[in-house]
XYZ file of C-alpha atoms in Angstrom:
320
model
C 0.895 12.896 1.969
C 0.270 16.533 1.108
C 3.042 19.106 0.837
C 2.028 21.080 3.930
C 2.747 18.300 6.389
C 5.243 16.217 4.456
C 8.256 17.604 6.303
C 6.779 16.885 9.726
C 6.221 13.231 8.809
C 9.792 13.013 7.497
C 11.063 14.345 10.826
C 8.972 11.757 12.653
C 10.365 9.050 10.385
C 13.936 10.065 11.179
C 13.107 10.096 14.872
C 11.726 6.580 14.933
C 14.612 5.296 12.798
C 16.879 6.366 15.652
C 14.609 4.822 18.268
C 14.419 1.488 16.457
C 18.080 1.160 15.543
C 19.769 2.747 18.546
C 20.085 -0.811 19.804
C 19.243 -4.306 18.604
C 15.562 -5.089 18.189
C 14.684 -8.480 19.587
C 11.433 -10.357 19.468
C 9.694 -12.813 17.157
C 13.077 -14.517 16.789
C 14.717 -11.371 15.335
C 17.959 -9.572 16.093
C 18.372 -6.415 13.991
C 21.188 -3.902 13.851
C 22.457 -1.200 11.530
C 20.472 1.551 9.831
C 19.623 -0.214 6.589
C 18.425 -3.517 7.992
C 19.359 -5.182 4.707
C 22.426 -7.172 5.626
C 22.987 -7.021 9.392
C 20.475 -9.335 10.939
C 19.920 -12.787 12.321
C 16.443 -14.183 12.462
C 14.215 -17.071 11.617
C 12.346 -15.417 8.762
C 10.207 -16.911 6.005
C 11.799 -14.361 3.642
C 15.203 -13.960 2.023
C 17.125 -10.672 2.369
C 15.749 -7.815 0.227
C 17.210 -7.332 -3.239
C 17.074 -4.364 -5.609
C 15.911 -5.828 -8.936
C 15.697 -2.553 -10.849
C 15.023 1.149 -10.676
C 11.921 3.024 -11.758
C 13.240 4.766 -14.833
C 10.328 7.028 -15.739
C 11.029 10.716 -15.088
C 7.288 11.104 -14.425
C 7.373 8.901 -11.311
C 8.908 11.062 -8.616
C 7.212 9.799 -5.435
C 5.949 6.242 -5.774
C 3.291 6.182 -3.058
C 1.576 2.865 -3.795
C 2.287 -0.329 -5.694
C 0.157 -3.249 -6.880
C 0.899 -6.350 -8.946
C -1.539 -6.988 -11.794
C -3.699 -10.072 -11.323
C -4.238 -10.471 -15.089
C -0.993 -9.414 -16.779
C 2.246 -11.149 -15.869
C 5.132 -8.954 -14.766
C 3.084 -5.737 -14.602
C 3.271 -3.462 -11.570
C 1.046 -0.412 -11.096
C 2.040 2.689 -9.150
C 1.118 6.351 -8.701
C 2.742 9.465 -7.343
C 2.154 11.093 -3.998
C 0.582 14.576 -3.915
C 1.421 17.035 -6.671
C 0.449 14.817 -9.597
C -2.810 14.735 -11.530
C -4.953 11.593 -11.770
C -2.294 9.394 -13.350
C -1.426 5.737 -12.923
C 1.795 4.194 -14.179
C 2.667 0.678 -15.302
C 6.217 -0.651 -14.970
C 7.814 -4.049 -15.404
C 10.000 -5.977 -12.978
C 13.064 -3.980 -13.992
C 11.337 -0.645 -13.454
C 10.944 0.166 -17.161
C 7.857 2.129 -18.149
C 4.993 0.219 -19.761
C 2.676 3.209 -20.057
C 1.010 6.182 -18.389
C -2.767 6.579 -18.077
C -5.006 9.380 -16.910
C -7.773 7.852 -14.805
C -11.057 8.991 -16.351
C -13.881 10.222 -14.097
C -11.569 10.735 -11.113
C -9.902 13.533 -9.201
C -6.691 13.544 -7.201
C -6.638 15.455 -3.934
C -4.387 13.084 -1.996
C -4.084 9.622 -3.541
C -2.221 7.378 -1.131
C -2.413 3.729 -2.219
C -3.337 1.419 -5.070
C -4.596 -2.180 -5.130
C -5.248 -4.845 -7.752
C -8.278 -7.155 -7.869
C -9.556 -9.950 -10.123
C -13.270 -10.727 -9.940
C -14.954 -14.116 -10.298
C -15.464 -13.609 -14.042
C -11.740 -13.082 -14.549
C -11.917 -9.318 -15.077
C -9.198 -7.250 -13.451
C -9.463 -3.861 -11.788
C -7.245 -1.187 -10.292
C -8.425 0.406 -7.031
C -7.133 3.840 -6.032
C -7.407 5.180 -2.499
C -8.223 8.885 -2.217
C -7.726 8.523 1.524
C -5.035 10.968 2.625
C -6.041 13.644 5.137
C -3.091 14.988 7.091
C -5.090 17.964 8.353
C -8.013 15.748 9.451
C -10.623 17.961 7.821
C -12.212 15.738 5.169
C -15.577 14.247 6.081
C -15.672 11.903 3.094
C -13.092 9.867 1.240
C -13.187 8.030 -2.067
C -12.093 4.716 -3.523
C -11.975 4.579 -7.316
C -12.292 1.330 -9.281
C -10.990 1.250 -12.850
C -10.952 -1.620 -15.361
C -7.277 -2.493 -15.680
C -5.791 -1.108 -18.932
C -4.312 -3.616 -21.361
C -0.555 -3.401 -21.729
C 0.664 -3.395 -25.350
C 4.092 -2.339 -26.701
C 2.825 0.967 -28.088
C 1.811 2.095 -24.568
C 5.466 2.655 -23.663
C 5.534 5.929 -25.585
C 2.896 7.557 -23.386
C 3.838 10.065 -20.708
C 2.332 12.352 -18.105
C 2.170 15.104 -20.743
C 0.593 12.760 -23.309
C -1.146 10.014 -21.321
C -3.482 7.287 -22.451
C -7.001 7.405 -20.992
C -8.573 4.638 -18.900
C -12.202 3.551 -19.003
C -14.396 5.573 -16.637
C -13.815 4.853 -12.970
C -16.545 3.808 -10.598
C -16.662 5.695 -7.311
C -17.215 4.578 -3.733
C -17.553 7.329 -1.138
C -17.176 6.574 2.552
C -16.822 8.240 5.915
C -15.455 7.038 9.233
C -17.886 6.126 12.028
C -15.864 7.797 14.799
C -13.620 10.715 13.814
C -11.648 12.028 10.832
C -8.620 9.935 9.982
C -5.516 10.104 7.828
C -4.759 6.887 5.932
C -2.239 5.619 3.390
C -3.113 1.914 3.234
C -5.779 0.478 0.908
C -6.365 -3.265 0.484
C -8.961 -5.395 -1.323
C -9.723 -8.942 -0.230
C -9.239 -11.331 -3.188
C -12.278 -13.471 -2.338
C -14.885 -11.160 -0.822
C -13.890 -7.887 -2.561
C -14.237 -6.174 0.823
C -12.130 -3.030 1.015
C -9.871 -2.371 4.008
C -8.413 0.995 4.942
C -5.725 1.147 7.631
C -5.134 4.540 9.184
C -1.821 6.279 9.807
C -1.295 7.458 13.366
C 1.633 9.229 14.997
C 0.546 8.154 18.486
C -1.195 4.889 19.224
C -2.258 1.912 17.125
C -3.604 2.204 13.588
C -7.300 1.651 13.023
C -8.594 -0.956 10.551
C -11.825 -0.110 8.730
C -13.836 -2.396 6.462
C -15.944 -1.082 3.583
C -18.378 -3.112 1.515
C -17.784 -2.829 -2.260
C -20.911 -0.811 -3.095
C -19.814 1.468 -5.938
C -21.711 4.371 -7.484
C -24.162 4.739 -4.598
C -25.705 8.174 -4.217
C -24.805 8.342 -0.534
C -21.502 7.739 1.189
C -21.412 4.633 3.341
C -20.052 4.358 6.854
C -16.873 2.331 7.149
C -16.880 -0.244 9.942
C -14.040 -0.134 12.451
C -13.101 -3.745 13.072
C -9.677 -3.644 14.752
C -6.689 -1.694 16.010
C -3.216 -2.905 15.083
C 0.254 -2.155 16.389
C 3.563 -3.007 14.772
C 6.912 -3.398 16.596
C 8.145 0.126 15.865
C 8.004 3.618 17.311
C 5.490 5.029 16.392
C 3.532 1.778 16.292
C 0.724 2.936 13.995
C 2.509 5.075 11.390
C 1.599 2.792 8.471
C 2.132 3.906 4.883
C 1.026 1.021 2.634
C -0.220 -2.549 2.515
C -1.662 -5.485 0.605
C -3.501 -8.781 1.096
C -1.896 -11.928 -0.314
C -3.597 -13.570 -3.326
C -4.729 -16.508 -1.174
C -6.283 -14.157 1.380
C -4.359 -15.546 4.341
C -1.571 -12.993 4.811
C -1.336 -9.225 5.087
C 1.723 -7.085 4.529
C 1.855 -3.494 5.813
C 4.791 -1.113 5.901
C 6.012 2.042 7.524
C 8.891 4.239 6.343
C 11.485 1.634 7.298
C 10.297 -1.960 6.998
C 7.276 -4.189 6.512
C 5.224 -6.322 8.911
C 3.322 -9.459 8.000
C 0.192 -10.846 9.642
C -0.721 -14.527 9.198
C -4.171 -16.063 9.506
C -3.876 -19.332 11.488
C -4.701 -22.471 9.517
C -7.678 -23.269 11.735
C -9.231 -19.837 11.158
C -11.825 -19.272 8.447
C -12.845 -15.741 9.443
C -10.413 -13.414 7.707
C -10.925 -10.593 10.186
C -9.294 -12.664 12.905
C -6.007 -11.946 11.134
C -5.910 -8.537 12.799
C -5.620 -10.227 16.204
C -2.326 -11.907 15.296
C 1.162 -10.716 16.163
C 2.949 -9.223 13.122
C 6.374 -10.439 12.026
C 8.880 -7.836 10.735
C 10.091 -8.147 7.126
C 13.184 -6.221 6.047
C 12.880 -4.090 2.908
C 16.396 -2.665 2.648
C 17.250 0.974 2.048
C 14.381 3.260 1.063
C 14.430 7.044 0.990
C 10.817 7.228 2.113
C 8.946 3.962 2.046
C 5.234 4.290 1.312
C 4.465 1.287 -0.891
C 4.444 -2.491 -0.572
C 2.577 -5.353 -2.251
C 2.599 -9.090 -2.890
C 3.509 -10.614 -6.234
C 0.649 -12.161 -8.186
C 1.535 -15.624 -6.857
C 2.231 -14.452 -3.304
C 5.820 -15.754 -3.296
C 7.451 -12.305 -3.186
C 6.970 -8.844 -1.752
C 7.666 -5.720 -3.821
C 8.435 -2.258 -2.446
C 9.389 1.129 -3.838
C 10.520 4.441 -2.430
C 10.035 8.144 -2.889
C 12.304 10.095 -5.224
C 13.299 9.812 -8.862
C 14.953 6.588 -10.009
C 13.456 4.814 -7.003
C 14.769 1.301 -6.321
C 12.355 -1.534 -7.067
C 12.885 -3.989 -4.222
C 11.898 -7.656 -4.116
C 11.852 -9.844 -1.018
C 11.381 -13.500 -1.919
C 9.692 -16.047 0.291
C 12.013 -18.907 1.213
């Protein structure tokens, strides 16, 4: 989210908080009340109540806008700031302690909005960064960067935004939308196919889901394919700010400023893209100042979320 339109989105967020919580929300077996959603609910959920397991302690992380769990290094979470930062990625552990700061080589940062982790068939791990924000709807092309995941060693902890480590050069994938310019804050990578999914952020109407084939370093930008529209049980119903695909490729978690929503692929389905036709189930994330990030743990048994602001809570929601 860029600075020019950040306040308007915050006002929208406050508006839909009121709309959602003015009365109990029922549906999908849920009854919600209260403004935090963390402890006043009754529902048949596959998840336990959210729990704060730490706080992001780095003074350099002021607006955690995306989060991803490493697929190669146990207990490592990757994040980045919203607008206003340079091309930096940050590693933290499960308590929120800093494990290192890297400047992403061969990249630029206009409006990074989400981050994803991927492990290829050879066992090599990558970090994907979504340069996909466009609040003013003026950008004809967007970029996904792919970086070999840096190795975490104890000496990394002394790095900072002023004195960062440097990643290997990023590969670049440029894409455009097939219909009209879009703002997006959700980037996901399928663990089996490596297909890239971008979910747009809309104030009115459903969010659009676009699929992009993983063709990096092509001279020309490719056209993303619009494959679905999705709505979540909130007002607005398409104001999505982050997401991830489970490690087994059969669940999707997306979030807005307040809570998360999970899509399940039916057991009989083999086509992943049929997951977008399913009805999402709300997942409570507890109190967040401005929720823009959510991801699965490396084993898919938990969901992690962060918030904007310094000393952001690191939230875990465990699967029952």
